[in-house]
mmCIF file with all atom_site columns, C-alpha atoms and ligand atoms in Angstrom:
data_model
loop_
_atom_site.group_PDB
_atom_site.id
_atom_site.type_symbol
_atom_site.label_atom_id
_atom_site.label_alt_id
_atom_site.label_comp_id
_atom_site.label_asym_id
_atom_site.label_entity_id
_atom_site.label_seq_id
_atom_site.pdbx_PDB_ins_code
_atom_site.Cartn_x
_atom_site.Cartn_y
_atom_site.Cartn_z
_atom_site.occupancy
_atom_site.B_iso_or_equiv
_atom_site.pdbx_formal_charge
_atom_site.auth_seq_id
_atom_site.auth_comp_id
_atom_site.auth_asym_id
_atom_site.auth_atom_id
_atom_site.pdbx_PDB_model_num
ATOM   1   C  CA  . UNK A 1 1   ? 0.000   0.000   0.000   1.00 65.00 ? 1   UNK A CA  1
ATOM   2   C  CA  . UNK A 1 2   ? 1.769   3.014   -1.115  1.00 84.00 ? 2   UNK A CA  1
ATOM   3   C  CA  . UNK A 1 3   ? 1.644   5.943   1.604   1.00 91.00 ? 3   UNK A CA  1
ATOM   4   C  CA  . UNK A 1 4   ? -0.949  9.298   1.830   1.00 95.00 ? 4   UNK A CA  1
ATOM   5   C  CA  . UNK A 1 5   ? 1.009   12.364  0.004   1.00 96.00 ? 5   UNK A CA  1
ATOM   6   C  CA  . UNK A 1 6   ? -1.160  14.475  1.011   1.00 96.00 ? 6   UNK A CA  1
ATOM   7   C  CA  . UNK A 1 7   ? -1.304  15.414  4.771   1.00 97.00 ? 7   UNK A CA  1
ATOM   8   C  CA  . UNK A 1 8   ? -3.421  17.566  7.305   1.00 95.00 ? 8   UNK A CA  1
ATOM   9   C  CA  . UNK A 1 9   ? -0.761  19.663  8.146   1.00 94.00 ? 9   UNK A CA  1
ATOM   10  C  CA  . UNK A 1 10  ? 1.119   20.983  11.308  1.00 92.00 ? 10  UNK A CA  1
ATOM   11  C  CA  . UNK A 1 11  ? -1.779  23.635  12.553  1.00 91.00 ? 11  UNK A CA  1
ATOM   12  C  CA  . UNK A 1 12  ? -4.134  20.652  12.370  1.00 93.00 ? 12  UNK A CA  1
ATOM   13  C  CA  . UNK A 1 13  ? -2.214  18.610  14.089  1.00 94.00 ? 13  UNK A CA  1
ATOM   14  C  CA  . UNK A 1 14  ? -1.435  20.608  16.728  1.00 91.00 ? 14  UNK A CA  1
ATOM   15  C  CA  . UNK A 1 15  ? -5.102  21.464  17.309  1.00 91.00 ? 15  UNK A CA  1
ATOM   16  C  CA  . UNK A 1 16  ? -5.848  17.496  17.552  1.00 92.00 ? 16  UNK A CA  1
ATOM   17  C  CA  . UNK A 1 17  ? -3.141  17.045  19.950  1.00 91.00 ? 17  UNK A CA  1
ATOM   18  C  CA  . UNK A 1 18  ? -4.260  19.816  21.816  1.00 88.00 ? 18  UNK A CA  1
ATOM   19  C  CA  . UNK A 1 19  ? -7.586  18.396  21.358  1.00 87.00 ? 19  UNK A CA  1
ATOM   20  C  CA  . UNK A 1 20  ? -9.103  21.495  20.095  1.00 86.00 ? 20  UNK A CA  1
ATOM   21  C  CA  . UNK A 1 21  ? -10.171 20.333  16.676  1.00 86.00 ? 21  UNK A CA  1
ATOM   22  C  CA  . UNK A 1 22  ? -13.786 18.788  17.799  1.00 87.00 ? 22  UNK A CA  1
ATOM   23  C  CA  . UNK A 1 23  ? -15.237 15.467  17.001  1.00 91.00 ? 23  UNK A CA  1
ATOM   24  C  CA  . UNK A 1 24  ? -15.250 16.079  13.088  1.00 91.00 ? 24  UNK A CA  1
ATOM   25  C  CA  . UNK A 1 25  ? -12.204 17.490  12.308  1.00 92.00 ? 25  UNK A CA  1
ATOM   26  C  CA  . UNK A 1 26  ? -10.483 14.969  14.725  1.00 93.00 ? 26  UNK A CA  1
ATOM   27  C  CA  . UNK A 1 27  ? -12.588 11.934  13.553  1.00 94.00 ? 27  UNK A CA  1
ATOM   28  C  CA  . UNK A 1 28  ? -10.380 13.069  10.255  1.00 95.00 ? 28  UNK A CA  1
ATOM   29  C  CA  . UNK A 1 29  ? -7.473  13.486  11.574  1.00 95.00 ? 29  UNK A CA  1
ATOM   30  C  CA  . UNK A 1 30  ? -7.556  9.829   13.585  1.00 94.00 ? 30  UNK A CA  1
ATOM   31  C  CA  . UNK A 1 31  ? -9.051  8.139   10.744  1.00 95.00 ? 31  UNK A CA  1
ATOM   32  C  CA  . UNK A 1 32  ? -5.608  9.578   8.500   1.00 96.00 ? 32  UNK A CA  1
ATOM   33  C  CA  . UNK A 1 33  ? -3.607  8.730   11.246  1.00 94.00 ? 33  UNK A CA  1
ATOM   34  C  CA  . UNK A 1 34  ? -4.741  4.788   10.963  1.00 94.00 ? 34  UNK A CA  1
ATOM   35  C  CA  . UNK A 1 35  ? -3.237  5.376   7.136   1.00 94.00 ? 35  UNK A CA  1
ATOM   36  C  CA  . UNK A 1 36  ? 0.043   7.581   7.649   1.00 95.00 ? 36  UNK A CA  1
ATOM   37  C  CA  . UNK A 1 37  ? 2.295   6.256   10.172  1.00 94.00 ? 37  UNK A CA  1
ATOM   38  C  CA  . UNK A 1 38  ? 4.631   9.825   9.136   1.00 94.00 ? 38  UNK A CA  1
ATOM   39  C  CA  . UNK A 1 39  ? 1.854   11.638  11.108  1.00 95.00 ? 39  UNK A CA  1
ATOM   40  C  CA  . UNK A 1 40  ? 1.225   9.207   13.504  1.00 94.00 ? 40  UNK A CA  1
ATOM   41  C  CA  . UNK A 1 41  ? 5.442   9.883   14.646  1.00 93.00 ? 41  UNK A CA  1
ATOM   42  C  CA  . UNK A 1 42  ? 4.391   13.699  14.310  1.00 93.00 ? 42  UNK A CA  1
ATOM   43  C  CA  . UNK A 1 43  ? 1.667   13.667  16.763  1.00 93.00 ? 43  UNK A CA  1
ATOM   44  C  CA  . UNK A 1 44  ? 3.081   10.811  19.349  1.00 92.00 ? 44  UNK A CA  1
ATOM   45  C  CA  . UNK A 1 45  ? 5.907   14.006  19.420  1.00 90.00 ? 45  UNK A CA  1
ATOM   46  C  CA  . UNK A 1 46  ? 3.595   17.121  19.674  1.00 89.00 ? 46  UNK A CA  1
ATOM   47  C  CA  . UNK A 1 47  ? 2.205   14.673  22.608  1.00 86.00 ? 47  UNK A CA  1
ATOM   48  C  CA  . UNK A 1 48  ? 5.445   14.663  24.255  1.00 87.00 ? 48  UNK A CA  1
ATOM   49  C  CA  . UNK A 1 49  ? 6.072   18.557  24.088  1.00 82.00 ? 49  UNK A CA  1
ATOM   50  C  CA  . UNK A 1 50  ? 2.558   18.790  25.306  1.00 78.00 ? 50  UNK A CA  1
ATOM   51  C  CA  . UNK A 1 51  ? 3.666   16.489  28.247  1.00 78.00 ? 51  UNK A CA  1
ATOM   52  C  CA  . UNK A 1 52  ? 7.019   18.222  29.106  1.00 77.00 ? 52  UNK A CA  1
ATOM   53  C  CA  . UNK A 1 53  ? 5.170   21.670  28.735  1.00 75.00 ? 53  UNK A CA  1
ATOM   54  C  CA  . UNK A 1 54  ? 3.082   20.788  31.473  1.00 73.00 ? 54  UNK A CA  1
ATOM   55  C  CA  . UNK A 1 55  ? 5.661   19.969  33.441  1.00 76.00 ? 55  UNK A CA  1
ATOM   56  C  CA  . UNK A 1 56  ? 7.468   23.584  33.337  1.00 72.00 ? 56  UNK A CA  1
ATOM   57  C  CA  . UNK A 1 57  ? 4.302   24.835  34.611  1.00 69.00 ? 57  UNK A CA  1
ATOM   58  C  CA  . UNK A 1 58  ? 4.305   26.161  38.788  1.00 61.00 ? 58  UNK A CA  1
ATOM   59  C  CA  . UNK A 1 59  ? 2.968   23.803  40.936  1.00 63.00 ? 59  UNK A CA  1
ATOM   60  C  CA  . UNK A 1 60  ? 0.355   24.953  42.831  1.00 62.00 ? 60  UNK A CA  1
ATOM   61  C  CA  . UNK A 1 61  ? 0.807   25.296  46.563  1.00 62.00 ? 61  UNK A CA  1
ATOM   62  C  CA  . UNK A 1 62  ? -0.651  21.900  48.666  1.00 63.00 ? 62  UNK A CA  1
ATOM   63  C  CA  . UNK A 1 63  ? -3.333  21.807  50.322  1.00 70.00 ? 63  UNK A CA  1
ATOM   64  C  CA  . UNK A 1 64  ? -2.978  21.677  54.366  1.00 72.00 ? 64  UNK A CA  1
ATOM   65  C  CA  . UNK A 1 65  ? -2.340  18.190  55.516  1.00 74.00 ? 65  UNK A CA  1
ATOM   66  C  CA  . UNK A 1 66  ? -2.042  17.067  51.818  1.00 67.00 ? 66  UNK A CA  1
ATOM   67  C  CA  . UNK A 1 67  ? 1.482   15.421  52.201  1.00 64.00 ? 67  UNK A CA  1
ATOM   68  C  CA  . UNK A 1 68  ? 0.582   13.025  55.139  1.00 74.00 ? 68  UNK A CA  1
ATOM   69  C  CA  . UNK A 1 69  ? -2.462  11.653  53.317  1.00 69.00 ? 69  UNK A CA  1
ATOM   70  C  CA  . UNK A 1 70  ? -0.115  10.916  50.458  1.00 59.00 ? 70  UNK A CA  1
ATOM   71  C  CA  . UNK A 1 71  ? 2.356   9.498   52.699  1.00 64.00 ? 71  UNK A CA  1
ATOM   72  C  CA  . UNK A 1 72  ? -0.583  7.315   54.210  1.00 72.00 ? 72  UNK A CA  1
ATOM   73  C  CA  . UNK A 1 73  ? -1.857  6.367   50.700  1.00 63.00 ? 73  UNK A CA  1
ATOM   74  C  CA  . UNK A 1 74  ? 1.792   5.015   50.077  1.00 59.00 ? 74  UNK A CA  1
ATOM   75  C  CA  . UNK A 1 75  ? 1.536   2.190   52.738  1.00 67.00 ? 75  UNK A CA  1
ATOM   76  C  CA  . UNK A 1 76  ? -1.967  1.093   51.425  1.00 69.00 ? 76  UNK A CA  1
ATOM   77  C  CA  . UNK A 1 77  ? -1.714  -2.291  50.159  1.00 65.00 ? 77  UNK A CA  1
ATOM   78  C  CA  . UNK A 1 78  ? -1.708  -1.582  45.487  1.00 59.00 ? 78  UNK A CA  1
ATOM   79  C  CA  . UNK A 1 79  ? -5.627  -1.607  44.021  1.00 60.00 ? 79  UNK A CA  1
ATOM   80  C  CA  . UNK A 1 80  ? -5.962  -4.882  42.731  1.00 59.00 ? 80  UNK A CA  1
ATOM   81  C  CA  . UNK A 1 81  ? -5.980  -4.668  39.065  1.00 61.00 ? 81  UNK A CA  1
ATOM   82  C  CA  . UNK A 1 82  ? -7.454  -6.939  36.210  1.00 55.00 ? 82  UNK A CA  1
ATOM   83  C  CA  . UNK A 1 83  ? -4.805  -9.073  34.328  1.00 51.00 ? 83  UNK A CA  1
ATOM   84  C  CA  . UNK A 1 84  ? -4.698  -7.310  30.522  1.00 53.00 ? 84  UNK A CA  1
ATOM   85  C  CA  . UNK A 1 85  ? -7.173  -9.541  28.384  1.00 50.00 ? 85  UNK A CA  1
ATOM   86  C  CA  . UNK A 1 86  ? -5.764  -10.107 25.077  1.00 46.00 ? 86  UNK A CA  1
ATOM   87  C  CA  . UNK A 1 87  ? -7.553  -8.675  22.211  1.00 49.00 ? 87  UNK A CA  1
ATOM   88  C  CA  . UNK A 1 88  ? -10.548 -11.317 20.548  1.00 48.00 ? 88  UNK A CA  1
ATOM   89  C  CA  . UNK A 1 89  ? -9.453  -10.503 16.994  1.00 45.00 ? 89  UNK A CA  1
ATOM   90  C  CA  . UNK A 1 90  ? -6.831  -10.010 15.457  1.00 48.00 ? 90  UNK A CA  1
ATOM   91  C  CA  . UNK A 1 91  ? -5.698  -7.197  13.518  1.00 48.00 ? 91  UNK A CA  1
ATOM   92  C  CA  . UNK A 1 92  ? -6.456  -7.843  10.108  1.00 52.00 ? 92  UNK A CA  1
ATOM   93  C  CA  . UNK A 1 93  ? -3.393  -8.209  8.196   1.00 53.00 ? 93  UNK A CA  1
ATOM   94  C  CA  . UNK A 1 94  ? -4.808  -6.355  5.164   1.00 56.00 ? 94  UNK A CA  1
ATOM   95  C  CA  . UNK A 1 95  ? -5.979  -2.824  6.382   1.00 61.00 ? 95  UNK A CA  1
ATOM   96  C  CA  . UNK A 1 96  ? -9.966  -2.031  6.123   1.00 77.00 ? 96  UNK A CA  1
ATOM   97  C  CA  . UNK A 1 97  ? -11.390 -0.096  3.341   1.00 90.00 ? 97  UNK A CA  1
ATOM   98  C  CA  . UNK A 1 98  ? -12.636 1.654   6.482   1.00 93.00 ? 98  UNK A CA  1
ATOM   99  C  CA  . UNK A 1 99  ? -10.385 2.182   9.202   1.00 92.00 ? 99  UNK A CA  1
ATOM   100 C  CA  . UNK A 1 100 ? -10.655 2.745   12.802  1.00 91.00 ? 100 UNK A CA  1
ATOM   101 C  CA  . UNK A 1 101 ? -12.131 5.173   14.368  1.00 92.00 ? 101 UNK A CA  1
ATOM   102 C  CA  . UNK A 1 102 ? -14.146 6.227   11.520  1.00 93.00 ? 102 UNK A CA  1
ATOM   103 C  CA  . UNK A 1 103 ? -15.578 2.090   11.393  1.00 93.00 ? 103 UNK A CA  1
ATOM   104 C  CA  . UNK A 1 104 ? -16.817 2.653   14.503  1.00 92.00 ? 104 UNK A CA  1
ATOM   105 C  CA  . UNK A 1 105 ? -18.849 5.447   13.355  1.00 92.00 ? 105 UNK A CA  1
ATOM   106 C  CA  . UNK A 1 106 ? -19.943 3.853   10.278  1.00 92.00 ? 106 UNK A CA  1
ATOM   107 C  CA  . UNK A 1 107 ? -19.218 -0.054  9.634   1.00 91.00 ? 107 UNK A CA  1
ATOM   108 C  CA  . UNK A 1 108 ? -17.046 -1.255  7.761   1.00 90.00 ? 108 UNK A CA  1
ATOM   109 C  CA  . UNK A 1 109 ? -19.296 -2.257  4.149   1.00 90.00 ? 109 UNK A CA  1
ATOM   110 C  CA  . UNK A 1 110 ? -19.962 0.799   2.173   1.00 90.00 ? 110 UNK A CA  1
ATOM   111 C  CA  . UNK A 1 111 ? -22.764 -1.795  0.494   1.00 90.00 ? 111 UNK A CA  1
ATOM   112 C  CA  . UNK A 1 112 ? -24.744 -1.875  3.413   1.00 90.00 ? 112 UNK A CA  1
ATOM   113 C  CA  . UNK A 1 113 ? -24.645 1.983   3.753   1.00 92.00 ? 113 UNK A CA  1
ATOM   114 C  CA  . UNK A 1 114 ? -27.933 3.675   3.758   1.00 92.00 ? 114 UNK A CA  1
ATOM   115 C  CA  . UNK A 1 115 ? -26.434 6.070   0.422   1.00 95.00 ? 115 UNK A CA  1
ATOM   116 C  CA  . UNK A 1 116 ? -28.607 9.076   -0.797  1.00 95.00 ? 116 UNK A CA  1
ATOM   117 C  CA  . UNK A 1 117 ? -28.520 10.727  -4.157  1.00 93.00 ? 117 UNK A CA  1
ATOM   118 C  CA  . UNK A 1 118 ? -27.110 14.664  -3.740  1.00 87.00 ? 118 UNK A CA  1
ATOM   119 C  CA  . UNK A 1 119 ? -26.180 15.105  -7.096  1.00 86.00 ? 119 UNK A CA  1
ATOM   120 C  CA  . UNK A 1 120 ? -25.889 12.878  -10.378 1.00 88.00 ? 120 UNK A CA  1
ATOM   121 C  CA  . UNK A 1 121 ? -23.120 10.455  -9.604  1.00 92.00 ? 121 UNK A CA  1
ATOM   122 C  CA  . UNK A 1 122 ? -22.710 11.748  -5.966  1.00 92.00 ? 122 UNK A CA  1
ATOM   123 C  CA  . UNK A 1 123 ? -23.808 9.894   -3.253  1.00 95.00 ? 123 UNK A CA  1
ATOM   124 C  CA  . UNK A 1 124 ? -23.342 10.410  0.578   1.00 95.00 ? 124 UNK A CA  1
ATOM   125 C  CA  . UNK A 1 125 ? -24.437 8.569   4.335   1.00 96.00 ? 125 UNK A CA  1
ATOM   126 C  CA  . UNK A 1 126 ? -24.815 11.770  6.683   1.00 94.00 ? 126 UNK A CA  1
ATOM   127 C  CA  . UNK A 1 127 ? -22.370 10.660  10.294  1.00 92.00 ? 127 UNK A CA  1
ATOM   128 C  CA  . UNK A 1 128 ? -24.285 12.529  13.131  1.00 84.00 ? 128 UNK A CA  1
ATOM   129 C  CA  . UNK A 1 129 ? -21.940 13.342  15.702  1.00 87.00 ? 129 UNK A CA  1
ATOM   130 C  CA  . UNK A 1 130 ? -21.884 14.878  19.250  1.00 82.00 ? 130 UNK A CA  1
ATOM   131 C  CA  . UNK A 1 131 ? -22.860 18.033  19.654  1.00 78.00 ? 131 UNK A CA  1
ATOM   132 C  CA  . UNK A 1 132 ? -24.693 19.044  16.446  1.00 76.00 ? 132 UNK A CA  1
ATOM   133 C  CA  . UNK A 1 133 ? -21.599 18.677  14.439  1.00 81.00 ? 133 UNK A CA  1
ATOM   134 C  CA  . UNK A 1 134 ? -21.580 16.431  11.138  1.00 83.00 ? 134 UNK A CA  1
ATOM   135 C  CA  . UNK A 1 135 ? -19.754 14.546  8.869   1.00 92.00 ? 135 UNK A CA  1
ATOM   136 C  CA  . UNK A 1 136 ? -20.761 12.838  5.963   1.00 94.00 ? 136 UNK A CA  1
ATOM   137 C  CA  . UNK A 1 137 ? -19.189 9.503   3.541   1.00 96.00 ? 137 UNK A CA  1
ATOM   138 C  CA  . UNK A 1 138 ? -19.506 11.082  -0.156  1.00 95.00 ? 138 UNK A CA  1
ATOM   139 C  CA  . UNK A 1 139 ? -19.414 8.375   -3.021  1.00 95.00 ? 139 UNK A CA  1
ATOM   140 C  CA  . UNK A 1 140 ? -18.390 9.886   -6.422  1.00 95.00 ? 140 UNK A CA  1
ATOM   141 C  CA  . UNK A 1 141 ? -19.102 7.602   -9.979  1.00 96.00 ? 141 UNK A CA  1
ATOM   142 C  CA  . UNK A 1 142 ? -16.275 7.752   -12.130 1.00 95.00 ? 142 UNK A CA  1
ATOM   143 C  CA  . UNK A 1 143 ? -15.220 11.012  -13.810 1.00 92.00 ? 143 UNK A CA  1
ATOM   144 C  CA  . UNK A 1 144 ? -17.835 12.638  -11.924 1.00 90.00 ? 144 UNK A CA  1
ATOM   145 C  CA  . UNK A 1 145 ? -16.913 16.441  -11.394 1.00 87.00 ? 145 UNK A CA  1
ATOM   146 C  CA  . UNK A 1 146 ? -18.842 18.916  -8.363  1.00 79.00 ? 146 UNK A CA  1
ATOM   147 C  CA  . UNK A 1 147 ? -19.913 22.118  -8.864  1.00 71.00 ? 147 UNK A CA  1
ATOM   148 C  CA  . UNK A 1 148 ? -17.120 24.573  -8.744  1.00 68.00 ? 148 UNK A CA  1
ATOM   149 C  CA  . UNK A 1 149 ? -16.970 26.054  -4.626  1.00 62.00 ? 149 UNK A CA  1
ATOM   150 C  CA  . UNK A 1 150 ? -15.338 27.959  -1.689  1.00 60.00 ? 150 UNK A CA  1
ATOM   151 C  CA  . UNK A 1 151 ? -16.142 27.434  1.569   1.00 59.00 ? 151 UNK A CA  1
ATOM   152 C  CA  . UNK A 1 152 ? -17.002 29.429  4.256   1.00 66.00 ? 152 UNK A CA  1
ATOM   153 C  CA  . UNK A 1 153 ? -15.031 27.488  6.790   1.00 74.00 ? 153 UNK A CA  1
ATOM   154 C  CA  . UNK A 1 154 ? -12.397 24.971  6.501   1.00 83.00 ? 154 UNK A CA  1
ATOM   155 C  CA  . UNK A 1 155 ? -13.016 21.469  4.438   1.00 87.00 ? 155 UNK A CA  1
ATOM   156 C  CA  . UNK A 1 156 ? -11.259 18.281  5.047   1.00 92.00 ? 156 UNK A CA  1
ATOM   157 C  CA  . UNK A 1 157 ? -12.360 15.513  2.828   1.00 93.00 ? 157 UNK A CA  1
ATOM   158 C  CA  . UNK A 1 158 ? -10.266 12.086  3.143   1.00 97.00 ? 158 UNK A CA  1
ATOM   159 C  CA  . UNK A 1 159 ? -10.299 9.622   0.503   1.00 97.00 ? 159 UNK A CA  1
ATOM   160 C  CA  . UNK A 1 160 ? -11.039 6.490   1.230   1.00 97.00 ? 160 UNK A CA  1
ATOM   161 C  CA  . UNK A 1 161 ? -11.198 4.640   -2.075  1.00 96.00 ? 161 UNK A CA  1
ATOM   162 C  CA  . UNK A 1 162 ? -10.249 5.277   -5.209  1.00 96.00 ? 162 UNK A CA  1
ATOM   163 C  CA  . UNK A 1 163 ? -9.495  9.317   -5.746  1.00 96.00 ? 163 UNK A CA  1
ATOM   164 C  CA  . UNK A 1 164 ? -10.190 12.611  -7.414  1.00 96.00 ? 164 UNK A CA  1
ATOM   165 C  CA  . UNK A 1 165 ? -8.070  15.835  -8.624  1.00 94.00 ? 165 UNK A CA  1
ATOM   166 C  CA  . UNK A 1 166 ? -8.794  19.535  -8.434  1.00 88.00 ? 166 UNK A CA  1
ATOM   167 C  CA  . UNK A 1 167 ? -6.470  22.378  -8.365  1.00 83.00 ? 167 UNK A CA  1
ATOM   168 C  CA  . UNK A 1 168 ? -4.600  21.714  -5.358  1.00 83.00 ? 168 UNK A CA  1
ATOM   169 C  CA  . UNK A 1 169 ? -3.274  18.171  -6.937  1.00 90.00 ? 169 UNK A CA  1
ATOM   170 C  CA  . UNK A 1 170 ? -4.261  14.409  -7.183  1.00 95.00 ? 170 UNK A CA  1
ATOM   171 C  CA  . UNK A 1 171 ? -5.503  12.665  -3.722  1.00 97.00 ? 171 UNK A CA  1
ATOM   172 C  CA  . UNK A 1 172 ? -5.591  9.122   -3.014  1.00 97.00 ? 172 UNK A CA  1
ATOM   173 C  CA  . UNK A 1 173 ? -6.400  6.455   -0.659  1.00 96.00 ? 173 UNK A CA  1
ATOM   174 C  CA  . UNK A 1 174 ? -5.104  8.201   2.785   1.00 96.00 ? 174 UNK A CA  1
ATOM   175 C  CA  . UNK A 1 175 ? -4.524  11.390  1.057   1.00 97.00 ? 175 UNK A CA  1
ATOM   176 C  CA  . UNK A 1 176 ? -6.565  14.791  3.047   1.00 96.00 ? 176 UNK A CA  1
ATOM   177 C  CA  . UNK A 1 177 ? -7.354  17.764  1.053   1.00 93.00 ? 177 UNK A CA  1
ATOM   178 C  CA  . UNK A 1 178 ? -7.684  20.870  3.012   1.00 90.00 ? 178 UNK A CA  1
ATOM   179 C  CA  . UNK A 1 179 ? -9.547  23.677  1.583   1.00 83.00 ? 179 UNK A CA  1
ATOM   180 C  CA  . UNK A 1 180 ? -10.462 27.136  2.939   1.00 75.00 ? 180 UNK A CA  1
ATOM   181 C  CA  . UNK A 1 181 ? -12.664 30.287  1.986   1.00 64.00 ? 181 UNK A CA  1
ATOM   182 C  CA  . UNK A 1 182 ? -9.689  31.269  -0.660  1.00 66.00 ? 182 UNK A CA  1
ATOM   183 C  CA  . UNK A 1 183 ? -9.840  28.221  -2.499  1.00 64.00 ? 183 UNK A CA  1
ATOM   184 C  CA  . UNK A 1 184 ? -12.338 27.870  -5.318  1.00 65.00 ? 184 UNK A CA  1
ATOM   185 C  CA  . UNK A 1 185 ? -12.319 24.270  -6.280  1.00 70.00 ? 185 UNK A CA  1
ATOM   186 C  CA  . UNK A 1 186 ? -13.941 21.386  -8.969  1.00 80.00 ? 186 UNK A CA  1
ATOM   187 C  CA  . UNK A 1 187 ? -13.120 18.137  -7.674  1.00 87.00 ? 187 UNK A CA  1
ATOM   188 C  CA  . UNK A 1 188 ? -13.562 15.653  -10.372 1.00 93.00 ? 188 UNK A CA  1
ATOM   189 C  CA  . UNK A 1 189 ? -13.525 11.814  -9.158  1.00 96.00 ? 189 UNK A CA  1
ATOM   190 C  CA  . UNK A 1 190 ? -10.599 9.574   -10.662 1.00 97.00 ? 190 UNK A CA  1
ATOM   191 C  CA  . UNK A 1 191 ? -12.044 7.023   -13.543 1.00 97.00 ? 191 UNK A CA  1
ATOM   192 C  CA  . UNK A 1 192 ? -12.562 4.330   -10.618 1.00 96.00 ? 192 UNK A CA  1
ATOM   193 C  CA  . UNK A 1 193 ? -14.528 6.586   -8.781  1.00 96.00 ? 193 UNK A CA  1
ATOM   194 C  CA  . UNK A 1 194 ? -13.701 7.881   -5.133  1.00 97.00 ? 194 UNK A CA  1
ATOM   195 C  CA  . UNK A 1 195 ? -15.073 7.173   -1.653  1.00 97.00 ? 195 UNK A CA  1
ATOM   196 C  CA  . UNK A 1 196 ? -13.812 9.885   1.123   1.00 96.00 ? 196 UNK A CA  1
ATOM   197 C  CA  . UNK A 1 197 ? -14.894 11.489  3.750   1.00 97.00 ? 197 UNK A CA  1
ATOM   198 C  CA  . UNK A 1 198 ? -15.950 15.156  4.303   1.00 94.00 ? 198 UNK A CA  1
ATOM   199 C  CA  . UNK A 1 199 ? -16.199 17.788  7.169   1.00 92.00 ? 199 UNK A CA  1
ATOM   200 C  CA  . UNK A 1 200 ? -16.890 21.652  7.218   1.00 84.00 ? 200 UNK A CA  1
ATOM   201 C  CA  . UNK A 1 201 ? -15.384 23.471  10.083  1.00 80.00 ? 201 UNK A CA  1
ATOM   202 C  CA  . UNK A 1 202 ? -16.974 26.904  11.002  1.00 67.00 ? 202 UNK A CA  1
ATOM   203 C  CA  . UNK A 1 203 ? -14.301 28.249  13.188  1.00 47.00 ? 203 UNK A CA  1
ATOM   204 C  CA  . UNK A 1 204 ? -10.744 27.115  13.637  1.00 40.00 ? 204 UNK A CA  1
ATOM   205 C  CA  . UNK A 1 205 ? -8.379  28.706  15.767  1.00 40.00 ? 205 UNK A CA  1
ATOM   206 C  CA  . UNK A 1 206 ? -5.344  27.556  13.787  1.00 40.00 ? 206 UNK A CA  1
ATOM   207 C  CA  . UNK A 1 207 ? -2.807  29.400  15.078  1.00 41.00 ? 207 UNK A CA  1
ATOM   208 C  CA  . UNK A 1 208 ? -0.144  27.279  15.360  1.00 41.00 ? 208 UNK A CA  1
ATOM   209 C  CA  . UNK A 1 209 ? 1.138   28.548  18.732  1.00 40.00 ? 209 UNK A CA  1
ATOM   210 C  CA  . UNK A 1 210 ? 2.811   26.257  21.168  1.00 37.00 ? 210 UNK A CA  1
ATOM   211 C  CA  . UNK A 1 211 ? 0.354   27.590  23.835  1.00 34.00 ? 211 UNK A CA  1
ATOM   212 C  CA  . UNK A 1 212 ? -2.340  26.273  22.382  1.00 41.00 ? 212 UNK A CA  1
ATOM   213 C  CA  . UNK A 1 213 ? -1.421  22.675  23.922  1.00 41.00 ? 213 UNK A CA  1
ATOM   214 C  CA  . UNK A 1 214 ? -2.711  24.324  27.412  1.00 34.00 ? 214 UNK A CA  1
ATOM   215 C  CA  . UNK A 1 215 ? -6.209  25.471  26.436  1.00 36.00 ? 215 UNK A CA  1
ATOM   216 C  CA  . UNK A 1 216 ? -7.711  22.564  26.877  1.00 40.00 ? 216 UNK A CA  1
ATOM   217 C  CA  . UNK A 1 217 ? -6.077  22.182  29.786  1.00 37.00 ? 217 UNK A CA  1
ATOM   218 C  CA  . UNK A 1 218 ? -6.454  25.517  30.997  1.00 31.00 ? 218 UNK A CA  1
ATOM   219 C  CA  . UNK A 1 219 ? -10.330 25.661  30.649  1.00 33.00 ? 219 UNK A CA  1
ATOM   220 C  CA  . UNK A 1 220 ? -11.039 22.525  33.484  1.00 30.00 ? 220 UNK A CA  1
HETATM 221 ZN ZN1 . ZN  B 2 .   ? -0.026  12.114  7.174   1.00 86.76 ? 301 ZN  B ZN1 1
#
């Protein structure tokens, strides 16, 4: 399986290590991550600057007689803990069509999809997600080509199966295109077809800065 060329890109990243990117934009994000082990390495680090970042930060003082109920935790016998139960089922050795997480959302037979028509030769199964926010599987026939758009927000569409082109390139299997309100854009489906799928973000703070690893943090 040749690997994605196309990536989400540091800013995204960031946010879904941060875990500022939502459930739609990071239900994109995780479901490339199953398909590109380069970003997988990228966001295992950003996780360990995260980490060490929150280590730099100023304790705050204890609470009064905090350090003897720690000390009398210590000589309470260890919480017994379950024995690790192997997984049922194996990894298959051929990855899915549909990858975790996004299988969980979904299933993993695009045949047994309940599809409906949006277009001539587009197709798509609306994913309702946690707090109002949406995603969708769009199916494109072969050659099939969308209207010309921008978007208002930011669009990630991963493909699945097959492909398309537009102005920004060629995408395969693994591959995420990232469009914003400055790009104006006419997918048109590879002659196998293409199976990916597609978010709209309204707001992104995609700043990039380090500090944004603490505002999830800093907002409990
Ligand atoms: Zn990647």
């Amino acid at each position: 399986m040749s690997l994605p060329l196309h990536h989400p890109g540091d800013a995204l990243l960031m946010d879904y290590a941060g875990g500022c990117l939502g459930e739609a934009g990071g239900l994109v994000v995780a479901t490339h991550l199953a398909l590109c082990p380069g970003c997988r390495c990228a966001v295992a680090e950003l996780d360990a600057v995260g980490g060490a970042l929150l280590e730099e930060l100023e304790p705050d003082a204890l609470a009064p007689g905090a350090l003897d109920r720690l000390f009398a935790r210590l000589d309470e016998p260890p919480p017994y803990e379950e024995p690790p139960t192997p997984p049922r089922i194996a990894p298959p050795a051929v990855p899915s069509l549909i990858p975790e997480p996004l299988r969980r959302y979904v299933g993993g037979n695009p045949a047994a999809m309940r599809w409906r028509m949006m277009a001539p030769g587009f197709q798509c199964v609306d994913i309702p997600l946690s707090r109002g926010e949406r995603a969708r599987l769009i199916r494109m026939k072969g050659g099939a080509a969308a209207p010309r758009h921008s978007h208002e927000g930011l669009e990630l569409a991963l493909v699945l199966d097959g492909g398309f082109s537009d102005a920004l390139g060629q995408f395969a299997r693994g591959d995420v295109a990232v469009g914003d309100g400055s790009i104006d854009h006419k997918p048109v489906a590879d002659p196998e077809g293409c199976l990916c799928l597609s978010v709209t973000l309204g707001r992104l703070r995609l700043t990039g800065a380090v500090g944004r690893f603490l505002n999830p943090f800093m907002r409990l």
